[in-house]
mmCIF file of C-alpha atoms in Angstrom:
data_model
loop_
_atom_site.group_PDB
_atom_site.id
_atom_site.type_symbol
_atom_site.label_atom_id
_atom_site.label_comp_id
_atom_site.label_asym_id
_atom_site.label_seq_id
_atom_site.Cartn_x
_atom_site.Cartn_y
_atom_site.Cartn_z
ATOM 1 C CA MET A 1 10.031 16.742 -3.912
ATOM 2 C CA LYS A 2 11.892 13.531 -3.099
ATOM 3 C CA PRO A 3 9.862 10.472 -2.115
ATOM 4 C CA GLU A 4 10.697 9.546 1.480
ATOM 5 C CA VAL A 5 10.920 5.890 2.414
ATOM 6 C CA SER A 6 9.385 5.574 5.873
ATOM 7 C CA ALA A 7 9.956 1.876 6.534
ATOM 8 C CA ILE A 8 10.720 -1.474 4.987
ATOM 9 C CA ASP A 9 7.252 -2.723 4.193
ATOM 10 C CA HIS A 10 8.041 -6.381 3.604
ATOM 11 C CA ILE A 11 10.832 -8.882 3.177
ATOM 12 C CA TYR A 12 10.432 -12.080 1.160
ATOM 13 C CA LEU A 13 12.536 -15.071 2.155
ATOM 14 C CA THR A 14 12.815 -18.153 -0.010
ATOM 15 C CA VAL A 15 13.099 -21.339 2.011
ATOM 16 C CA SER A 16 14.092 -24.888 1.112
ATOM 17 C CA ASP A 17 11.227 -26.549 2.999
ATOM 18 C CA ILE A 18 8.180 -24.332 3.526
ATOM 19 C CA ASP A 19 6.581 -26.647 6.108
ATOM 20 C CA ARG A 20 9.738 -26.955 8.227
ATOM 21 C CA SER A 21 10.382 -23.209 8.001
ATOM 22 C CA ALA A 22 6.776 -22.340 8.849
ATOM 23 C CA ARG A 23 6.984 -24.460 12.028
ATOM 24 C CA PHE A 24 10.120 -22.532 13.030
ATOM 25 C CA TYR A 25 8.782 -19.085 12.096
ATOM 26 C CA ASP A 26 5.378 -19.771 13.686
ATOM 27 C CA GLN A 27 7.114 -20.071 17.070
ATOM 28 C CA VAL A 28 9.528 -17.160 16.586
ATOM 29 C CA MET A 29 7.025 -14.712 15.134
ATOM 30 C CA ARG A 30 4.401 -15.561 17.750
ATOM 31 C CA LEU A 31 7.066 -14.786 20.396
ATOM 32 C CA PHE A 32 7.586 -11.363 18.776
ATOM 33 C CA GLY A 33 3.849 -10.588 18.575
ATOM 34 C CA PHE A 34 3.396 -11.093 14.824
ATOM 35 C CA ARG A 35 0.256 -12.448 13.153
ATOM 36 C CA LYS A 36 0.176 -14.903 10.225
ATOM 37 C CA GLY A 37 -1.500 -15.074 6.828
ATOM 38 C CA THR A 38 -1.387 -18.196 4.648
ATOM 39 C CA ASP A 39 -3.054 -17.357 1.322
ATOM 40 C CA PRO A 40 -1.185 -18.965 -1.590
ATOM 41 C CA ILE A 41 0.135 -16.932 -4.529
ATOM 42 C CA ASP A 42 0.021 -18.577 -7.962
ATOM 43 C CA GLU A 43 -1.004 -21.793 -6.188
ATOM 44 C CA GLN A 44 2.232 -21.819 -4.186
ATOM 45 C CA PRO A 45 2.089 -21.816 -0.387
ATOM 46 C CA HIS A 46 3.232 -18.655 1.342
ATOM 47 C CA ALA A 47 3.445 -17.765 5.024
ATOM 48 C CA ARG A 48 3.148 -14.053 5.802
ATOM 49 C CA TYR A 49 4.138 -12.904 9.285
ATOM 50 C CA PHE A 50 3.203 -9.307 10.022
ATOM 51 C CA ASN A 51 2.931 -6.729 12.764
ATOM 52 C CA ARG A 52 2.043 -3.029 12.583
ATOM 53 C CA ALA A 53 5.357 -2.113 10.948
ATOM 54 C CA VAL A 54 6.736 -4.967 8.834
ATOM 55 C CA ARG A 55 5.849 -8.194 7.059
ATOM 56 C CA ILE A 56 8.182 -11.150 6.570
ATOM 57 C CA THR A 57 6.956 -13.640 3.979
ATOM 58 C CA LEU A 58 8.193 -17.157 3.338
ATOM 59 C CA ARG A 59 7.885 -18.706 -0.095
ATOM 60 C CA PRO A 60 9.244 -21.970 -1.481
ATOM 61 C CA ALA A 61 12.617 -21.775 -3.188
ATOM 62 C CA LYS A 62 12.733 -22.801 -6.852
ATOM 63 C CA THR A 63 16.272 -24.099 -6.481
ATOM 64 C CA VAL A 64 17.961 -25.223 -3.302
ATOM 65 C CA ALA A 65 21.447 -24.162 -2.282
ATOM 66 C CA ALA A 66 22.931 -23.511 1.137
ATOM 67 C CA HIS A 67 22.496 -19.933 2.303
ATOM 68 C CA ASP A 68 25.796 -18.053 2.305
ATOM 69 C CA PRO A 69 25.587 -14.732 4.146
ATOM 70 C CA TYR A 70 28.866 -13.637 2.538
ATOM 71 C CA ALA A 71 27.749 -14.245 -1.052
ATOM 72 C CA PRO A 72 25.891 -11.466 -2.896
ATOM 73 C CA GLY A 73 22.404 -11.179 -1.431
ATOM 74 C CA LEU A 74 21.027 -11.134 2.065
ATOM 75 C CA HIS A 75 23.525 -11.102 4.937
ATOM 76 C CA HIS A 76 21.092 -10.908 7.867
ATOM 77 C CA ILE A 77 17.874 -9.309 9.059
ATOM 78 C CA CYS A 78 17.993 -7.066 12.110
ATOM 79 C CA LEU A 79 14.820 -6.503 14.101
ATOM 80 C CA ARG A 80 14.790 -3.562 16.517
ATOM 81 C CA VAL A 81 13.142 -3.716 19.921
ATOM 82 C CA ALA A 82 12.597 -0.944 22.457
ATOM 83 C CA ASP A 83 15.494 -1.532 24.839
ATOM 84 C CA ARG A 84 17.974 -3.961 26.383
ATOM 85 C CA ALA A 85 15.300 -5.594 28.517
ATOM 86 C CA ALA A 86 13.397 -6.484 25.345
ATOM 87 C CA VAL A 87 16.576 -7.977 23.811
ATOM 88 C CA ASP A 88 17.009 -10.049 26.983
ATOM 89 C CA ALA A 89 13.371 -11.164 26.845
ATOM 90 C CA ALA A 90 13.717 -12.135 23.171
ATOM 91 C CA ALA A 91 16.840 -14.209 23.896
ATOM 92 C CA ARG A 92 15.141 -15.961 26.832
ATOM 93 C CA GLY A 93 12.073 -16.679 24.712
ATOM 94 C CA LEU A 94 14.134 -18.063 21.839
ATOM 95 C CA LYS A 95 16.061 -20.307 24.257
ATOM 96 C CA ARG A 96 12.768 -21.596 25.712
ATOM 97 C CA LEU A 97 11.766 -22.532 22.147
ATOM 98 C CA GLY A 98 14.987 -24.547 21.822
ATOM 99 C CA ILE A 99 16.540 -22.104 19.348
ATOM 100 C CA ASP A 100 20.297 -21.578 19.496
ATOM 101 C CA VAL A 101 20.737 -17.875 20.276
ATOM 102 C CA THR A 102 23.858 -15.879 21.143
ATOM 103 C CA GLY A 103 24.281 -13.427 23.978
ATOM 104 C CA PRO A 104 22.698 -11.060 24.434
ATOM 105 C CA ARG A 105 25.599 -8.710 25.001
ATOM 106 C CA LEU A 106 27.065 -5.316 24.145
ATOM 107 C CA TYR A 107 28.855 -4.904 20.804
ATOM 108 C CA PRO A 108 30.750 -1.620 21.347
ATOM 109 C CA GLU A 109 32.652 -2.130 18.087
ATOM 110 C CA TYR A 110 29.364 -1.174 16.348
ATOM 111 C CA GLU A 111 28.114 1.532 18.742
ATOM 112 C CA PRO A 112 28.681 2.127 22.475
ATOM 113 C CA ASP A 113 25.077 1.086 23.285
ATOM 114 C CA TYR A 114 24.725 -1.704 20.679
ATOM 115 C CA TYR A 115 23.128 -4.590 22.611
ATOM 116 C CA ALA A 116 22.016 -7.583 20.594
ATOM 117 C CA CYS A 117 21.514 -11.313 20.209
ATOM 118 C CA PHE A 118 21.662 -13.457 17.076
ATOM 119 C CA PHE A 119 20.018 -16.651 15.801
ATOM 120 C CA ALA A 120 19.405 -18.409 12.474
ATOM 121 C CA ASP A 121 16.444 -20.055 10.765
ATOM 122 C CA PRO A 122 16.523 -23.658 9.452
ATOM 123 C CA ASP A 123 18.102 -22.510 6.163
ATOM 124 C CA GLY A 124 20.824 -20.543 7.931
ATOM 125 C CA ILE A 125 19.294 -17.097 7.348
ATOM 126 C CA ARG A 126 20.597 -15.041 10.234
ATOM 127 C CA PHE A 127 18.538 -12.738 12.413
ATOM 128 C CA GLU A 128 19.608 -10.131 14.921
ATOM 129 C CA ILE A 129 17.565 -8.532 17.690
ATOM 130 C CA VAL A 130 18.946 -5.117 18.719
ATOM 131 C CA ASN A 131 17.926 -2.412 21.174
ATOM 132 C CA HIS A 132 16.791 1.005 19.948
ATOM 133 C CA LEU A 133 20.131 2.760 19.645
ATOM 134 C CA ARG A 134 20.878 6.295 20.820
ATOM 135 C CA LYS A 135 22.224 7.131 17.359
ATOM 136 C CA ARG A 136 18.985 6.018 15.683
ATOM 137 C CA ARG A 137 16.966 8.188 18.063
ATOM 138 C CA GLU A 138 19.347 11.096 17.380
ATOM 139 C CA VAL A 139 18.799 10.736 13.625
ATOM 140 C CA VAL A 140 15.041 11.011 14.147
ATOM 141 C CA ARG A 141 15.415 14.079 16.407
ATOM 142 C CA LYS A 142 17.860 15.889 14.124
ATOM 143 C CA TRP A 143 16.582 14.735 10.723
ATOM 144 C CA ALA A 144 15.828 18.241 9.428
ATOM 145 C CA GLN A 145 19.408 19.323 10.243
ATOM 146 C CA LEU A 146 21.052 16.362 8.493
ATOM 147 C CA THR A 147 21.488 17.982 5.114
ATOM 148 C CA ASP A 148 24.660 16.197 3.980
ATOM 149 C CA PHE A 149 24.251 12.881 2.178
ATOM 150 C CA GLU A 150 27.439 11.249 3.437
ATOM 151 C CA ASN A 151 28.222 11.067 7.174
ATOM 152 C CA PRO A 152 25.632 13.711 8.092
ATOM 153 C CA LEU A 153 25.780 13.192 11.877
ATOM 154 C CA ALA A 154 29.556 13.581 11.927
ATOM 155 C CA LYS A 155 29.393 16.716 9.764
ATOM 156 C CA LEU A 156 26.631 18.189 11.917
ATOM 157 C CA SER A 157 28.772 17.561 14.998
ATOM 158 C CA VAL A 158 31.782 19.299 13.387
ATOM 159 C CA ARG A 159 29.626 22.323 12.495
ATOM 160 C CA ALA A 160 28.263 22.485 16.072
ATOM 161 C CA THR A 161 31.802 22.297 17.499
ATOM 162 C CA ARG A 162 32.944 25.122 15.212
ATOM 163 C CA ARG A 163 29.987 27.282 16.266
ATOM 164 C CA GLY A 164 30.816 26.606 19.916
ATOM 165 C CA THR A 165 34.464 27.526 19.378
ATOM 166 C CA ARG A 166 33.529 30.770 17.608
ATOM 167 C CA ARG A 167 31.138 31.687 20.439
ATOM 168 C CA ALA A 168 33.832 30.984 23.041
ATOM 169 C CA ARG A 169 36.235 33.310 21.229
ATOM 170 C CA SER A 170 33.662 36.114 21.034
#
């Protein structure tokens, strides 16, 4: 039996200034309904923001360099919300906090229903807020049928089309 990963449990972010970052994340994570834990690890301050599904932890960086999303490592973190209205609400809330946020808008180059906004933390770590996409819901509904490793939705669609064509000929 293969172990199934059901979620990302936690993400650790190293930050250049833990106090400055905690002030930023306190506002953002409170907006998104997270709670906060502050117990140190190995006598180093940590800030743990958590909800029912995920935890994002800040820890002090040991060396300081500008974050480059195009260097090996983290590009961005995408947080999913229920729908477009929730993306809109997140963008409005971030703007009220004085955070520079894009959009929100559709990004059809990703998916026809991809609706998102973007912002960055004080170290330049980028975040995205996206609606719950039709394709993600389809994956959940059809998971047992997605037997191919690579491009399983596309292959499932091809098989369904072939079955439909054979039935039409019969």
